[in-house]
Coordinates of C-alpha atoms in Angstrom, one line a residue:
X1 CA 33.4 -22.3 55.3
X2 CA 34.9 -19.4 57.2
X3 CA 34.6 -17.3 53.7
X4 CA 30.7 -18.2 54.0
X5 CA 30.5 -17.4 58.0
X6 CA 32.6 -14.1 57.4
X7 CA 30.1 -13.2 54.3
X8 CA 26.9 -13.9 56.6
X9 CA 28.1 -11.6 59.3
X10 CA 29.2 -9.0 57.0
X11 CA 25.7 -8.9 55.3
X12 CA 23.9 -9.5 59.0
X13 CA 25.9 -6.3 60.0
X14 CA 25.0 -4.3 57.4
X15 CA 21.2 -5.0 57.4
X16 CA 21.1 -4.1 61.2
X17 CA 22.7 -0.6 60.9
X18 CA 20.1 -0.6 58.4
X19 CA 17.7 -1.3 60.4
X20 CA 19.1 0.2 63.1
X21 CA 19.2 4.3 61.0
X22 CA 15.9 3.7 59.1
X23 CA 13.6 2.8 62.8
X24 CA 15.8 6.0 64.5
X25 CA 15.1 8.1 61.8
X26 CA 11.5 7.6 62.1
X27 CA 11.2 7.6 65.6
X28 CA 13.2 11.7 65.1
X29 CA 10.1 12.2 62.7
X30 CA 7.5 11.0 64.9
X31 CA 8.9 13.3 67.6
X32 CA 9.7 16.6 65.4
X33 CA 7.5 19.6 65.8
X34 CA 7.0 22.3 63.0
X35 CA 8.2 25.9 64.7
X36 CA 6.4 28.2 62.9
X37 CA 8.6 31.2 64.1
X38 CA 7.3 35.1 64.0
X39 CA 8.3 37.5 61.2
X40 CA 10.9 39.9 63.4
X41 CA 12.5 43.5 62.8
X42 CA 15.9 43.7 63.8
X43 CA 19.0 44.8 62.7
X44 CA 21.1 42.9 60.2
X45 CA 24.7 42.9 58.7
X46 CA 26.1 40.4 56.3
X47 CA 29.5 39.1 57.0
X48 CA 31.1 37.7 53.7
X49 CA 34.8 37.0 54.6
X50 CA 36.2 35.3 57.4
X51 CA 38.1 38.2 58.8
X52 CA 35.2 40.2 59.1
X53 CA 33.0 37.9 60.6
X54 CA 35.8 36.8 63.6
X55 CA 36.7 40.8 63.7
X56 CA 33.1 41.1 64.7
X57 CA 33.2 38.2 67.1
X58 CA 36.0 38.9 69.3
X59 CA 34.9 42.6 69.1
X60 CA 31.5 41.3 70.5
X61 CA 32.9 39.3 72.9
X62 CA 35.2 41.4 74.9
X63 CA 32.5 44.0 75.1
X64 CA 29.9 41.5 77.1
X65 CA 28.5 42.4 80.6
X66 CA 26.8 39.6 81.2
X67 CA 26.6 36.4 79.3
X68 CA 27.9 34.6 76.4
X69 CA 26.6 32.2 74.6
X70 CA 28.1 29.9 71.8
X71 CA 27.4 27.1 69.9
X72 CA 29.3 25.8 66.7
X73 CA 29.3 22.5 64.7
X74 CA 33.4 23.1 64.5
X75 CA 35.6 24.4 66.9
X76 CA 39.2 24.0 66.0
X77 CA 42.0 24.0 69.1
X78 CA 44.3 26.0 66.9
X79 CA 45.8 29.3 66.2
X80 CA 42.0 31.4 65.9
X81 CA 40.6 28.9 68.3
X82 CA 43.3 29.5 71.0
X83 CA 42.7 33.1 70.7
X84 CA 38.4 32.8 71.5
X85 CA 38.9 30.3 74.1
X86 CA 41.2 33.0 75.9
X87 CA 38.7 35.8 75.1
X88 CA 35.9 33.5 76.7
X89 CA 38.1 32.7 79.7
X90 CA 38.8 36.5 80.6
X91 CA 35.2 37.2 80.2
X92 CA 34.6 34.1 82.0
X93 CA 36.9 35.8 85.0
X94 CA 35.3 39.2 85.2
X95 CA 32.3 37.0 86.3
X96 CA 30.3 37.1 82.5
X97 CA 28.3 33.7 82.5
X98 CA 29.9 32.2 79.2
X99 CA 28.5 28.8 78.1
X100 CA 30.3 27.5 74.8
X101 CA 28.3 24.1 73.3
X102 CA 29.7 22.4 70.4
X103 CA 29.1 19.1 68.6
X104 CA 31.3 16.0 69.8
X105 CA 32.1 15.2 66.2
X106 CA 32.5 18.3 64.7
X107 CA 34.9 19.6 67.2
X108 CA 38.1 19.0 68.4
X109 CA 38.9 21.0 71.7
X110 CA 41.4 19.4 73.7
X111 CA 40.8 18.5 77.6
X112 CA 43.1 21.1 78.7
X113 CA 41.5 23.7 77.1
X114 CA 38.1 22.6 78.4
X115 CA 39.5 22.3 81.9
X116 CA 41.1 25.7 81.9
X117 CA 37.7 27.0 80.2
X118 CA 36.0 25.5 83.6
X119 CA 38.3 26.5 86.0
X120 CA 38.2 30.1 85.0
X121 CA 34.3 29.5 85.9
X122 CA 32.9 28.9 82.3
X123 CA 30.4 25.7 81.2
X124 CA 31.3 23.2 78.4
X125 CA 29.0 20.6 76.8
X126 CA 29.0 18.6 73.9
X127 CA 26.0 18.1 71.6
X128 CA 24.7 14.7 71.2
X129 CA 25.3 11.9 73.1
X130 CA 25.3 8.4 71.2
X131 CA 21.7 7.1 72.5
X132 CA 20.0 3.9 72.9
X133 CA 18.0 2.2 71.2
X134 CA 19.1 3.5 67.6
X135 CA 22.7 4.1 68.4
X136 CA 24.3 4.1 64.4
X137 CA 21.3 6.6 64.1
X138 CA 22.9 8.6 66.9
X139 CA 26.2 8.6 65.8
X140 CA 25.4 10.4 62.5
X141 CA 23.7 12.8 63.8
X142 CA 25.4 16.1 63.9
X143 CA 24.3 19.8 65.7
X144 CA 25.2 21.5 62.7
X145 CA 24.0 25.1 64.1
X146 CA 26.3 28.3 64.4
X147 CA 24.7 30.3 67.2
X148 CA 25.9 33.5 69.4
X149 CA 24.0 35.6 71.7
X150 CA 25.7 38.2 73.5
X151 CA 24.3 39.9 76.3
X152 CA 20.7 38.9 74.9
X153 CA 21.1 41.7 72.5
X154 CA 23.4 40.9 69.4
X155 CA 23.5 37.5 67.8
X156 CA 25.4 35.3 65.2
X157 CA 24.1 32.6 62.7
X158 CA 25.6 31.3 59.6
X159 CA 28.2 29.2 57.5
X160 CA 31.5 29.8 59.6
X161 CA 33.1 27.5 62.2
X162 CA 36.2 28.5 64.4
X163 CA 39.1 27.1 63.1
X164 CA 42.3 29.1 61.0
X165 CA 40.7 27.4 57.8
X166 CA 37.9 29.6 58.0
X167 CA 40.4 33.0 57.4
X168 CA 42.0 30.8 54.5
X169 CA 44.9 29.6 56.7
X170 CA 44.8 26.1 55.5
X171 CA 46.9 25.7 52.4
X172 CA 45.0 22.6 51.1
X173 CA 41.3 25.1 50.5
X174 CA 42.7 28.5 50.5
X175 CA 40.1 31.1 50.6
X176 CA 37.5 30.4 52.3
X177 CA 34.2 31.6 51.1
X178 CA 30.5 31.6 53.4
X179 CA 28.3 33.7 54.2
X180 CA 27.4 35.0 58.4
X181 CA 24.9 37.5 59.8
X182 CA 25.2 39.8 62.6
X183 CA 21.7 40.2 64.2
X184 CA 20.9 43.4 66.8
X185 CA 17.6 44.3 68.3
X186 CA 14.5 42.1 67.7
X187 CA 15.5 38.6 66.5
X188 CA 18.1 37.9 68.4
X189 CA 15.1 36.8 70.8
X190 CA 14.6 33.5 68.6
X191 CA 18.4 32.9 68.7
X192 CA 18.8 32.7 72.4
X193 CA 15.4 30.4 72.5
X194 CA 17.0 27.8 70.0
X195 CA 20.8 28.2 72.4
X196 CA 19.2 27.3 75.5
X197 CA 16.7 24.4 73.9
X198 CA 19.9 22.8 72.9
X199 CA 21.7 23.8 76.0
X200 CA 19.6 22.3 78.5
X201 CA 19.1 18.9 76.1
X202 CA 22.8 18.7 77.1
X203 CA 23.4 19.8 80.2
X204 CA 20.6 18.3 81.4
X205 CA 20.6 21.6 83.4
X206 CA 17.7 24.3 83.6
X207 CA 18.8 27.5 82.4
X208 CA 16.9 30.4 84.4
X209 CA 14.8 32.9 82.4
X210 CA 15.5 36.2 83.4
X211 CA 15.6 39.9 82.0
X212 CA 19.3 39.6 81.6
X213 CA 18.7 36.6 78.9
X214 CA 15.9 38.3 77.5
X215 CA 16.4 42.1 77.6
X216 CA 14.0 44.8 76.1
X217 CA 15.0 44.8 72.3
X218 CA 14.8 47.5 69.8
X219 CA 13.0 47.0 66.4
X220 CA 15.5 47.7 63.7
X221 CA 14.8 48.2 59.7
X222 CA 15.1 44.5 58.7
X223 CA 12.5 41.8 58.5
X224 CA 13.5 38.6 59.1
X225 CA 12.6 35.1 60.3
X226 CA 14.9 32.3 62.2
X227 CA 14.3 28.8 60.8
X228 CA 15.2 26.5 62.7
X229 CA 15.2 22.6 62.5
X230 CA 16.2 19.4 64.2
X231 CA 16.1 17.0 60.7
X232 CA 12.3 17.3 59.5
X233 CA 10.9 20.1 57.5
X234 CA 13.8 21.4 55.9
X235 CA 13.2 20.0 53.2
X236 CA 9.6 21.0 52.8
X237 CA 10.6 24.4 53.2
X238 CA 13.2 24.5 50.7
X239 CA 10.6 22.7 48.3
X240 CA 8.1 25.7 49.4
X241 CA 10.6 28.4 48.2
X242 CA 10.9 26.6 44.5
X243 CA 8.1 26.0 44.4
X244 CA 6.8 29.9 44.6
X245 CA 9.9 31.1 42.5
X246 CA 8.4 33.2 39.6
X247 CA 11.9 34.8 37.8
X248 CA 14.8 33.6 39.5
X249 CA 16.2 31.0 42.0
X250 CA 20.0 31.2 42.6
X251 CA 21.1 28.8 44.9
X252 CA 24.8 28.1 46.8
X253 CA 26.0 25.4 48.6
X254 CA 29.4 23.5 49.5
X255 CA 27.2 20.0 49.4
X256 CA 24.5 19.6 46.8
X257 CA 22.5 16.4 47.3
X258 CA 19.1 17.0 47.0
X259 CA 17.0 14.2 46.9
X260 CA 14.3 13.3 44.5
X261 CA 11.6 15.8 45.5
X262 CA 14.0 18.7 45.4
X263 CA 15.8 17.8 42.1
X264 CA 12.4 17.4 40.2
X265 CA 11.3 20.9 41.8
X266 CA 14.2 22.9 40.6
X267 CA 13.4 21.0 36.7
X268 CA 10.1 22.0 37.5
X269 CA 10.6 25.4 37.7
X270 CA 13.0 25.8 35.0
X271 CA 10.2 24.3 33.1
X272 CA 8.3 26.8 33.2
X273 CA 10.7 29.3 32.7
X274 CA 12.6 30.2 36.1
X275 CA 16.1 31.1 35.8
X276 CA 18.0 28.7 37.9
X277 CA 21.4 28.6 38.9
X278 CA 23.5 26.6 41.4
X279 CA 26.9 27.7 43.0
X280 CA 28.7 24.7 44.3
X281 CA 33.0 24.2 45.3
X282 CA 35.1 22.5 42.4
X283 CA 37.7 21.2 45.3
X284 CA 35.7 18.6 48.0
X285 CA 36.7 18.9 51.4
X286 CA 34.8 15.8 52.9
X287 CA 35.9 12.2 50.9
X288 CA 33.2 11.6 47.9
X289 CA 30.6 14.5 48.8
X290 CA 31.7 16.1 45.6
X291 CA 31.4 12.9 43.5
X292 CA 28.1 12.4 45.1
X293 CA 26.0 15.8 43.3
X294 CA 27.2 14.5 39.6
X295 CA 24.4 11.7 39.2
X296 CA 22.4 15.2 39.7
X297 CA 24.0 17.2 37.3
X298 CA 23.3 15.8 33.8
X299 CA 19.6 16.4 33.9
X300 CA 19.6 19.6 35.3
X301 CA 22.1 20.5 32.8
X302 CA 19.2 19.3 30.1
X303 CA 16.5 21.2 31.9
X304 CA 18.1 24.7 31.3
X305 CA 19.5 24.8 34.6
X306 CA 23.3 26.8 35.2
X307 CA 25.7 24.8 37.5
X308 CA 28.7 27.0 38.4
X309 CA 31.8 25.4 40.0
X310 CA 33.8 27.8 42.4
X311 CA 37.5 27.3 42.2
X312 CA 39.2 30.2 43.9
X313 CA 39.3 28.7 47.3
X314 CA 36.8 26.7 48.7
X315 CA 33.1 27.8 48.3
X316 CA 31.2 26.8 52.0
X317 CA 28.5 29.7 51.7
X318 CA 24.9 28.7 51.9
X319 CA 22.8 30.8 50.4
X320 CA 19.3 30.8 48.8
X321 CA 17.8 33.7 46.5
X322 CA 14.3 33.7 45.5
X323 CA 13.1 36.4 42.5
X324 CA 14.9 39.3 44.5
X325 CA 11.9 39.2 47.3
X326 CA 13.4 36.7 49.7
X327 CA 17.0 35.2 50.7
X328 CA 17.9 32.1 52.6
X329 CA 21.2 32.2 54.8
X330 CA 22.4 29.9 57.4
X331 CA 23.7 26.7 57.8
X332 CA 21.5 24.3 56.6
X333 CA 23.5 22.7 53.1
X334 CA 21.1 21.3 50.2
X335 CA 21.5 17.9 50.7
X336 CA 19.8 15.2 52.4
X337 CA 21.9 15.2 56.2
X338 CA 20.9 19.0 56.5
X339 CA 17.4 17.8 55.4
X340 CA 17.3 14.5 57.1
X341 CA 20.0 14.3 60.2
X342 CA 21.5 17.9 61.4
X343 CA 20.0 19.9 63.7
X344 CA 20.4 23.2 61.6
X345 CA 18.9 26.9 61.6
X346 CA 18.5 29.7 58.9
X347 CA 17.7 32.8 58.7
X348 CA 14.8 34.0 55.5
X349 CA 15.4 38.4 55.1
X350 CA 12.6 40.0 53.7
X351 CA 14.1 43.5 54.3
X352 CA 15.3 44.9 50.1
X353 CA 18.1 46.3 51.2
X354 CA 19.5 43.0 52.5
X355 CA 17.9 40.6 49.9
X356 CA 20.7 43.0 47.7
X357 CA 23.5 42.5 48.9
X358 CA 23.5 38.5 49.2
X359 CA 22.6 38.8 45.9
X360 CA 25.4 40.9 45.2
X361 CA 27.9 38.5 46.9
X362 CA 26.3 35.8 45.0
X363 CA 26.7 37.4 42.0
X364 CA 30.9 37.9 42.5
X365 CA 31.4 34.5 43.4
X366 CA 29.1 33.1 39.9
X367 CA 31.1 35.3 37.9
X368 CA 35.0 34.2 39.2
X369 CA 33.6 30.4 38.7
X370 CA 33.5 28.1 35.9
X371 CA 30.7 27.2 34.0
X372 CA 29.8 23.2 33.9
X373 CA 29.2 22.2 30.6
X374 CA 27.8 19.0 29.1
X375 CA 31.5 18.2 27.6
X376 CA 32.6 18.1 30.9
X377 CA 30.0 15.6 32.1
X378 CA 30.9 13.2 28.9
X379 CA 34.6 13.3 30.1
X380 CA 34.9 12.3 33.4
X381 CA 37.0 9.6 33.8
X382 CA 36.2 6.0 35.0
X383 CA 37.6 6.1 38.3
X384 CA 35.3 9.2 39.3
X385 CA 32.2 7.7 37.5
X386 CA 32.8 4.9 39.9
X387 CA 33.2 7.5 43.0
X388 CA 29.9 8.5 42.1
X389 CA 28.2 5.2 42.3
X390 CA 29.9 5.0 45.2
X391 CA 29.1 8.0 46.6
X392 CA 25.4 7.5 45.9
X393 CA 25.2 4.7 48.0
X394 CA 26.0 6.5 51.2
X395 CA 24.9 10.3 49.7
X396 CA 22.4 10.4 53.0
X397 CA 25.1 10.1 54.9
X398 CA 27.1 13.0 53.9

């Protein structure tokens, strides 16, 4: 009898965080609004290690006059982390308004950083509160966006986080490969817009426009376009970019779960003759994501497509190439939580000259990986045939 009682709630349970996702997920759609950004002409420089692109950061921040703004998924309280906190703090002293947002999940700084952040006259908030009515719904969803303005003039977006795994400090990934942009001039505009959106959502606090936040900026030689979304659209723009591939798509990405719509698009266009190729990490670093791309994997292998698994390291780079006229980098993954959940934004170059050299880093990290072959497919063993079903189940999730 208690077997039978402990069985009902079990299932009862289950069916009302069903319930509970599937009516808060469509309430998010009901709500979302396309932003159909403008086409800008700024000033752009790929960062491809994570030397370079926390070289550049601390650089950027100990040169501000007037504010600082950041917002990352992770912030790690450790060696690199320690080190930006104190950069923000001085700043934060010599009366620059700093205001570092970062998701309540994803990060892990510790009160006495925060209070000491505060008390040297800087702002701290959290991204997203568990809500009401839909609260399960809530708790998945993640602000997955890497943002920095400086001064209203330079700006950040990308894969990395702050934390020592991101210079390959953490023995257990080594290397850490992704992909970040430094933005100057006209563009950064768009950034600061998309900070103090999610800013104000948290603080609950109005954040006063002013020529400081919004200085006069200078048109540089690259076109771009900043993407971003808050879990609707993604997908349909990732679907309009395979969708208008001609020669080549070359796609990378720590977390492949694409969904039906996606996964018949790239079969689609290597149908009718599109070079596809996907870049994604050998070594997982979240439980079952890995496991959860294979149900994926055998058709696209039989459709001509080339799956390449990066084992150097760990590959966290998101990237998107279309027939050399258009690239995709940010921090959107292709799965179904970037498409579905996270709040994410990219950023879609135009400019030749840029288009080149993600392809170029692209084209390094294809060539160290290994190729996945059918063989491999046909020898997996039982116990990761049975993470995959698994992993399936809960692949939205992810």
């Amino acid at each position: 009898m208690i077997g039978v009682v402990l069985l009902f709630l079990i299932v009862a349970i289950i069916l009302w965080l069903r319930f509970d996702y599937t009516q808060g997920l469509k309430k998010q759609r009901g709500k979302a609004v396309r932003r159909n950004q403008p086409i800008r002409h700024g000033t752009v420089r790929l960062l491809p290690t994570g030397d370079e692109f926390i070289g550049s950061l601390i650089h950027d921040i100990k040169a501000a006059e007037h504010h600082i703004h950041i917002l990352f998924y992770i912030f790690r309280d450790d060696h690199i982390g320690k080190k930006i906190l104190q950069h923000l703090e001085q700043k934060a002293k010599e009366g620059v308004a700093v205001r570092l947002l970062v998701d309540r999940f994803g990060a892990d700084v510790k009160n006495r950083s925060i209070q000491s952040l505060k008390q040297a006259g800087a702002q701290f908030e959290y991204a997203h509160r568990i809500s009401f009515p839909y609260w399960f719904f809530s708790l998945n969803r993640r602000n997955h966006r890497k943002i920095t303005v400086i001064d209203g003039k330079i700006g950040y977006i990308g894969g990395y986080n702050i934390g020592d795994e991101y210079l390959g400090r953490d023995p257990k990934f080594g290397f850490w490969r992704d992909y970040h942009l430094r933005l100057t001039g006209d563009g950064v505009q768009d950034l600061q817009d998309q900070f103090i959106q999610d800013w104000e959502r948290e603080s609950r606090l109005p954040v006063t426009r002013d020529r400081w936040l919004y200085p006069p900026l200078a048109k540089g030689p690259h076109e771009l376009r900043i993407i971003p979304t808050n879990g609707s659209f993604l997908e349909d723009s990732f679907l309009q970019l395979v969708e208008q591939a001609e020669e080549t798509i070359t796609i990378g990405t720590p977390y492949f779960i694409p969904g039906e719509k996606l996964h018949h698009a790239l079969l689609d266009a290597a149908a009718r003759g599109v070079a596809v190729r996907l870049l994604v990490p050998k070594k997982g670093d979240h439980p079952l994501v890995k496991e959860a791309a294979f149900p994926y994997f055998k058709e696209l292998l039989e459709g001509g497509i080339n799956i390449y698994r990066y084992y150097r390291g760990f590959f966290h780079g998101k990237a998107i190439v279309i027939d050399d006229k258009l690239a995709d980098v940010g921090t959107a993954n292709f799965d179904k939580r970037s498409f579905r959940l996270n709040y994410e934004i990219n950023c879609l170059l135009y400019d030749k000259e840029m288009i080149q050299l993600v392809r170029e880093e692209l084209d390094y990290d294809f060539s160290i990986s290994e190729r996945l072959q059918m063989e491999d497919l046909a020898n997996r063993s039982f116990f990761h045939r049975t993470k995959e079903q698994v992993a399936t189940l809960f692949s939205g999730f992810f």
